[in-house]
Coordinates of C-alpha atoms and ligand atoms in Angstrom, one line a residue:
M1 CA 9.5 19.9 9.2
K2 CA 9.9 20.3 5.5
I3 CA 13.3 19.1 4.3
V4 CA 15.4 20.9 1.7
L5 CA 16.9 18.4 -0.7
S6 CA 20.1 20.4 -1.4
D7 CA 20.8 20.6 2.4
I8 CA 20.4 16.9 3.0
L9 CA 22.5 15.9 0.0
K10 CA 25.4 18.2 1.0
G11 CA 28.7 16.2 1.2
K12 CA 27.0 12.9 0.5
K13 CA 28.7 10.5 -1.9
R14 CA 26.6 7.3 -1.5
I15 CA 22.8 7.3 -1.0
A16 CA 20.4 4.4 -0.6
L17 CA 16.7 4.7 -1.1
S18 CA 14.0 2.2 -0.1
G19 CA 10.3 1.8 0.6
H20 CA 7.9 -0.7 2.2
V21 CA 7.6 -4.4 1.6
R22 CA 5.2 -5.5 -1.2
P23 CA 5.7 -2.2 -2.9
D24 CA 2.6 -0.6 -4.3
G25 CA 2.1 2.2 -6.8
D26 CA 2.9 5.1 -4.5
C27 CA 5.9 3.3 -3.0
V28 CA 7.4 2.5 -6.5
G29 CA 6.3 5.9 -7.9
S30 CA 7.8 8.0 -5.1
S31 CA 11.1 6.0 -4.8
M32 CA 11.5 5.8 -8.6
G33 CA 10.7 9.5 -9.0
L34 CA 13.3 10.5 -6.4
Y35 CA 15.8 7.9 -7.8
L36 CA 15.4 9.3 -11.4
Y37 CA 15.7 12.9 -10.2
L38 CA 18.8 12.3 -8.1
T39 CA 20.6 10.3 -10.7
E40 CA 19.8 12.8 -13.4
Q41 CA 20.5 16.0 -11.4
F42 CA 23.4 14.8 -9.2
P43 CA 25.5 12.4 -11.3
E44 CA 28.4 12.8 -8.9
I45 CA 26.4 11.0 -6.2
E46 CA 26.1 7.2 -6.2
V47 CA 22.4 6.3 -5.7
D48 CA 21.0 2.8 -5.2
L49 CA 17.3 2.0 -4.8
Y50 CA 16.3 -1.2 -2.9
L51 CA 12.7 -2.6 -3.2
E52 CA 11.2 -6.0 -3.1
K53 CA 10.0 -7.4 -6.5
I54 CA 7.6 -4.9 -8.1
P55 CA 4.4 -5.8 -10.1
A56 CA 5.2 -6.4 -13.8
S57 CA 2.9 -3.5 -14.9
F58 CA 5.1 -1.0 -13.0
S59 CA 8.0 -1.6 -15.4
I60 CA 6.3 1.0 -17.7
I61 CA 8.3 3.4 -15.5
S62 CA 11.8 4.0 -16.9
R63 CA 14.8 2.3 -15.3
T64 CA 12.8 0.1 -12.9
E65 CA 15.2 -2.7 -14.0
E66 CA 17.9 -0.9 -12.0
I67 CA 16.0 -1.5 -8.7
R68 CA 18.1 -3.8 -6.4
H69 CA 16.1 -6.6 -4.8
T70 CA 18.7 -7.9 -2.5
L71 CA 21.1 -6.1 -0.1
S72 CA 24.7 -5.8 -1.4
E73 CA 27.7 -6.3 0.8
E74 CA 28.2 -2.6 1.5
T75 CA 25.1 -1.3 3.3
A76 CA 26.8 1.6 5.2
Y77 CA 25.6 4.5 3.1
D78 CA 26.2 8.2 3.8
L79 CA 22.5 8.8 3.7
F80 CA 19.4 6.5 3.7
I81 CA 16.1 7.9 2.5
C82 CA 13.0 5.9 3.4
L83 CA 9.9 6.5 1.3
D84 CA 6.2 5.6 1.9
C85 CA 7.1 3.4 4.9
G86 CA 5.3 3.9 8.2
D87 CA 7.7 2.0 10.4
E88 CA 11.1 0.3 10.5
Q89 CA 9.7 -3.2 10.3
R90 CA 7.9 -2.4 7.0
L91 CA 11.3 -2.0 5.4
G92 CA 11.5 -5.8 5.6
P93 CA 14.9 -7.1 4.3
F94 CA 16.2 -3.5 3.8
A95 CA 16.0 -2.4 7.4
P96 CA 19.8 -2.8 7.9
L97 CA 20.1 0.2 5.5
L98 CA 18.4 2.4 8.1
R99 CA 20.4 1.1 11.0
Q100 CA 23.8 1.3 9.2
A101 CA 23.5 4.6 7.4
A102 CA 25.4 7.7 8.7
H103 CA 22.2 9.8 8.3
T104 CA 18.6 8.9 7.7
V105 CA 15.6 10.7 6.3
C106 CA 11.9 9.5 6.1
I107 CA 9.4 10.9 3.6
D108 CA 6.0 9.6 4.3
H109 CA 2.2 10.3 4.6
H110 CA 1.1 7.5 7.0
V111 CA -0.7 8.8 10.0
S112 CA 0.7 5.9 12.0
N113 CA 4.3 6.9 11.3
D114 CA 6.2 7.5 14.5
A115 CA 9.1 9.5 13.0
F116 CA 11.7 6.8 13.2
A117 CA 14.4 8.5 11.1
E118 CA 16.8 11.3 12.0
L119 CA 14.9 13.8 9.8
N120 CA 11.3 13.2 9.2
Y121 CA 9.0 14.8 6.5
I122 CA 5.7 13.3 7.4
R123 CA 2.4 14.8 6.2
P124 CA -0.6 12.6 6.9
E125 CA -2.8 15.0 5.0
A126 CA -0.8 14.5 1.8
S127 CA -2.5 12.2 -0.8
S128 CA 0.7 10.2 -1.4
T129 CA 4.4 10.1 -0.8
S130 CA 4.8 10.8 -4.5
E131 CA 3.0 14.2 -4.0
L132 CA 5.4 14.9 -1.1
V133 CA 8.5 14.0 -3.2
Y134 CA 7.1 16.4 -5.9
T135 CA 7.1 19.3 -3.4
L136 CA 10.8 18.7 -2.7
L137 CA 11.9 18.9 -6.3
E138 CA 12.7 21.9 -8.5
D139 CA 9.9 21.8 -11.1
E140 CA 12.0 22.8 -14.0
K141 CA 14.5 20.0 -13.3
I142 CA 11.8 17.2 -13.3
S143 CA 12.3 15.0 -16.4
K144 CA 9.5 13.3 -18.2
A145 CA 10.6 9.9 -16.8
C146 CA 10.5 11.3 -13.2
A147 CA 7.1 12.9 -13.8
E148 CA 5.7 9.5 -15.0
A149 CA 6.8 7.8 -11.8
L150 CA 5.4 10.5 -9.5
Y151 CA 2.2 10.7 -11.5
M152 CA 1.7 6.9 -11.2
G153 CA 2.2 7.2 -7.4
I154 CA -0.3 10.0 -7.0
A155 CA -2.9 8.3 -9.2
H156 CA -2.6 5.0 -7.2
D157 CA -2.9 6.4 -3.7
T158 CA -5.8 8.7 -4.7
G159 CA -7.7 5.9 -6.4
V160 CA -7.3 7.9 -9.6
F161 CA -8.0 11.3 -8.0
Q162 CA -11.1 10.1 -6.3
Y163 CA -10.4 9.4 -2.6
S164 CA -10.9 12.2 0.0
C165 CA -7.1 12.6 0.3
T166 CA -7.2 14.3 -3.2
S167 CA -6.6 18.0 -2.4
P168 CA -6.3 21.0 -4.7
E169 CA -2.5 20.7 -4.1
T170 CA -2.7 17.1 -5.3
M171 CA -4.4 18.2 -8.5
E172 CA -1.9 21.0 -9.0
A173 CA 1.0 18.6 -8.6
A174 CA -0.6 16.2 -11.1
A175 CA -1.2 19.1 -13.5
Q176 CA 2.4 20.2 -13.4
L177 CA 3.5 16.6 -14.0
L178 CA 1.2 16.3 -17.0
R179 CA 2.8 19.4 -18.4
K180 CA 6.0 17.4 -18.7
G181 CA 4.4 15.7 -21.7
I182 CA 3.6 12.4 -20.0
D183 CA 0.7 10.2 -21.2
G184 CA -1.3 10.2 -17.9
S185 CA -4.2 8.1 -19.2
E186 CA -1.8 5.4 -20.4
I187 CA -0.1 5.2 -17.0
I188 CA -3.4 4.9 -15.3
E189 CA -4.8 2.4 -17.7
K190 CA -1.7 0.2 -17.7
T191 CA -0.8 0.3 -14.1
Y192 CA -4.1 0.8 -12.3
F193 CA -7.1 -0.5 -14.3
E194 CA -5.6 -3.2 -16.5
K195 CA -5.8 -6.6 -14.9
T196 CA -4.5 -10.0 -15.9
Y197 CA -6.9 -12.8 -16.4
I198 CA -5.7 -14.3 -13.2
Q199 CA -6.2 -11.1 -11.3
N200 CA -9.8 -10.8 -12.5
Q201 CA -10.5 -14.5 -11.7
I202 CA -9.3 -14.1 -8.1
L203 CA -11.1 -10.8 -7.8
G204 CA -14.3 -12.6 -8.9
R205 CA -13.7 -15.3 -6.4
A206 CA -13.2 -12.9 -3.6
L207 CA -16.3 -10.9 -4.4
L208 CA -18.4 -14.1 -4.8
E209 CA -17.2 -15.4 -1.4
S210 CA -17.6 -12.1 0.4
M211 CA -20.1 -11.7 3.2
L212 CA -21.8 -8.9 5.0
V213 CA -21.6 -8.7 8.7
L214 CA -22.4 -6.3 11.6
E215 CA -25.8 -5.4 10.2
K216 CA -24.4 -5.2 6.7
Q217 CA -22.0 -2.4 7.7
V218 CA -18.9 -4.5 7.1
V219 CA -18.0 -6.6 4.1
V220 CA -15.4 -9.4 4.6
S221 CA -13.6 -11.7 2.2
V222 CA -10.8 -14.2 2.6
V223 CA -8.5 -15.8 0.0
S224 CA -6.6 -18.9 1.2
R225 CA -3.2 -20.1 0.0
K226 CA -4.9 -23.1 -1.6
E227 CA -7.1 -20.7 -3.7
M228 CA -4.1 -18.6 -4.6
E229 CA -2.3 -21.8 -5.8
F230 CA -5.4 -22.9 -7.7
F231 CA -5.6 -19.6 -9.6
E232 CA -1.7 -19.3 -9.8
A233 CA -2.0 -15.9 -8.1
V234 CA 0.8 -14.1 -6.3
P235 CA 0.1 -11.5 -3.5
S236 CA 0.4 -8.5 -5.9
D237 CA -2.4 -10.0 -7.9
L238 CA -4.7 -9.2 -5.0
E239 CA -4.2 -5.5 -5.2
G240 CA -7.5 -3.7 -5.7
I241 CA -9.8 -6.4 -4.3
V242 CA -10.3 -4.5 -1.0
A243 CA -11.0 -1.3 -2.9
Q244 CA -13.7 -3.1 -4.9
L245 CA -15.2 -4.5 -1.7
R246 CA -15.3 -1.0 -0.2
Q247 CA -17.5 0.1 -3.1
T248 CA -20.3 -2.1 -1.7
K249 CA -23.3 0.2 -1.1
G250 CA -24.2 0.6 2.5
V251 CA -20.9 -0.7 4.0
E252 CA -18.7 1.3 6.2
V253 CA -15.7 -1.0 6.3
A254 CA -14.2 -3.6 4.0
I255 CA -11.9 -6.3 5.3
F256 CA -9.8 -8.4 3.0
L257 CA -7.6 -11.2 4.2
H258 CA -5.1 -13.4 2.4
E259 CA -3.3 -16.3 3.9
T260 CA 0.4 -15.7 4.0
D261 CA 1.4 -18.7 6.2
T262 CA -0.1 -21.4 8.4
R263 CA -2.5 -19.4 10.7
E264 CA -1.2 -16.1 9.4
Y265 CA -3.1 -13.5 7.3
K266 CA -2.2 -10.2 5.7
V267 CA -5.2 -8.0 6.4
S268 CA -6.3 -5.0 4.3
L269 CA -8.8 -2.6 5.8
R270 CA -10.7 0.2 4.0
S271 CA -13.2 2.6 5.5
K272 CA -15.7 5.1 4.1
G273 CA -14.9 7.5 7.0
K274 CA -16.9 6.5 10.1
V275 CA -14.2 4.1 11.3
N276 CA -10.6 4.9 11.7
V277 CA -9.0 1.7 10.3
S278 CA -5.4 3.0 10.9
S279 CA -6.1 2.9 14.7
I280 CA -7.5 -0.7 14.4
A281 CA -4.5 -1.8 12.3
Q282 CA -2.2 -0.1 14.9
Y283 CA -4.0 -1.9 17.7
F284 CA -2.9 -5.2 16.2
G285 CA 0.6 -4.1 15.3
G286 CA 0.1 -2.6 11.8
G287 CA -0.7 0.8 10.5
G288 CA -1.7 3.0 7.6
H289 CA -4.2 5.8 7.0
V290 CA -7.5 6.6 8.5
R291 CA -9.4 5.1 5.5
A292 CA -6.8 2.5 4.3
A293 CA -4.7 0.4 6.6
G294 CA -3.1 -3.0 6.9
V295 CA -1.6 -5.5 9.3
T296 CA -0.4 -9.1 9.5
M297 CA -2.3 -11.2 12.1
K298 CA -1.9 -14.7 13.5
G299 CA -4.7 -17.2 14.0
S300 CA -7.5 -18.8 12.0
A301 CA -9.3 -16.5 9.5
H302 CA -12.3 -16.8 11.8
D303 CA -10.3 -15.6 14.9
V304 CA -8.7 -12.7 12.9
I305 CA -12.0 -11.5 11.6
N306 CA -13.7 -11.7 15.0
N307 CA -10.9 -9.8 16.6
L308 CA -11.1 -7.1 13.9
L309 CA -14.9 -7.0 14.1
R310 CA -14.7 -6.4 17.9
Q311 CA -12.6 -3.3 17.4
I312 CA -14.8 -2.1 14.5
T313 CA -17.9 -2.6 16.7
L314 CA -16.3 -0.5 19.4
Q315 CA -15.9 2.4 17.0
L316 CA -19.3 2.0 15.4
K317 CA -20.8 2.1 18.9
R318 CA -24.1 0.7 17.5
G319 CA -24.9 -1.7 20.3
I320 CA -25.1 -4.6 18.0
E321 CA -26.5 -7.6 19.7
E322 CA -24.3 -10.6 20.5
K323 CA -26.2 -12.9 18.1
D324 CA -25.5 -10.6 15.2
R325 CA -21.8 -10.2 16.2
N326 CA -21.5 -14.0 15.8
C327 CA -23.1 -14.2 12.4
Y328 CA -19.7 -14.6 10.7
G329 CA -19.3 -18.2 12.0
K330 CA -22.9 -19.2 11.1
W331 CA -22.8 -17.7 7.7
N332 CA -19.5 -19.2 6.9
S333 CA -20.6 -22.8 7.6
E334 CA -23.7 -22.3 5.5
R335 CA -21.5 -20.9 2.7
I336 CA -19.2 -23.9 2.8
Q337 CA -22.2 -26.2 2.3
R338 CA -23.5 -24.2 -0.6
K339 CA -20.1 -24.2 -2.2
R340 CA -19.9 -28.0 -2.1
I341 CA -23.3 -28.3 -3.8
H342 CA -22.8 -25.7 -6.6
I343 CA -19.1 -25.9 -7.4
P344 CA -17.9 -29.4 -8.2
Ligands
5GP1 P1 -2.8 -2.4 1.9 O1 -4.1 -2.8 2.6 O2 -3.0 -1.9 0.5 O3 -1.7 -3.4 2.0 O4 -2.3 -1.2 2.8 C1 -3.1 0.0 3.1 C2 -2.2 1.0 3.8 O5 -1.7 0.5 5.0 C3 -0.9 1.3 3.0 O6 -0.7 2.7 3.1 C4 0.1 0.5 3.6 O7 1.4 1.1 3.6 C5 -0.3 0.4 5.1 N1 0.0 -0.9 5.6 C6 -0.4 -2.1 5.1 N2 0.0 -3.1 5.8 C7 0.7 -2.6 6.9 C8 1.4 -3.1 8.0 O8 1.5 -4.4 8.2 N3 2.0 -2.2 8.8 C9 1.9 -0.9 8.6 N4 2.5 -0.1 9.5 N5 1.3 -0.3 7.6 C10 0.7 -1.2 6.7
MN2 MN1 1.4 5.8 0.0

């Protein structure tokens, strides 16, 4: 059901907004876009936005310094709007906002979203939550600052208007936002393509250490905590690595793991279309989209990868022989030996 903003705002004095943990471009773009619109158009309503720390490059968006990173004492809002978040758990430290608000709304485009709020506006076919937010706003009331935020979100979740989720409606929304006088190419350059030296180094490392498995249909790479410490990288520095892996000619699926704790990995999955990675992520407790999904899994990297490969094999239904299925372990040990020789 499409929601009508003026209806859900009726009689509300205090509103909280939030999105998923480790906020990405669409999460920040959609929540900042709505935050800016609400505070500009409804000054009588108190609006607070809660998100975990955002990547430094996103501070190009106006008023990101107003984002709250910790919960305040008073978490019982009249209305809570959850953006770009597929399930309650993904709200992380801000989940109490959902539980304690008098009314709740969810705006999202994850196919795995199980409609956990009171009112749900979920469109898996939409490119991004930012595009959905755009459809809820009155065009003539969208400020330049709001347009910049929404444009960033749309650009990020479409891989700069390239992924198959980019529809004519997406391009129309982006065109309208550009008409607000924003510098679209600067937003894309500064928030999407520009990388710090550290980000490029860890990307290089992940590409160098990547391996092809399942008859070269899957590319896998792992970054350990030790490597992250060595390169002084933080999790948001890893953004974009899995997208680059997916570009590998001939592969159907890219798997990227980074170690978050002892025997715990954050998994990013990307597909070119044959494999539904959302259903694989959901099988292990995560979620996402058909071609881009994620999950946190326990165990050694080897176990995590083998468990994922088993599910991918089931989908590919290619009757891959057992010996090929086990090539990860063999390849990995050879790789470690080569590393010792070549990198002192
Ligand atoms: P990424 O691999 O970039 O972290 O995430 C890809 C997509 O999957 C994003 O849309 C993200 O919101 C979703 N996603 C990533 N990790 C999780 C997770 O642990 N649970 C759920 N439900 N979705 C996830
Ligand atoms: Mn999104």
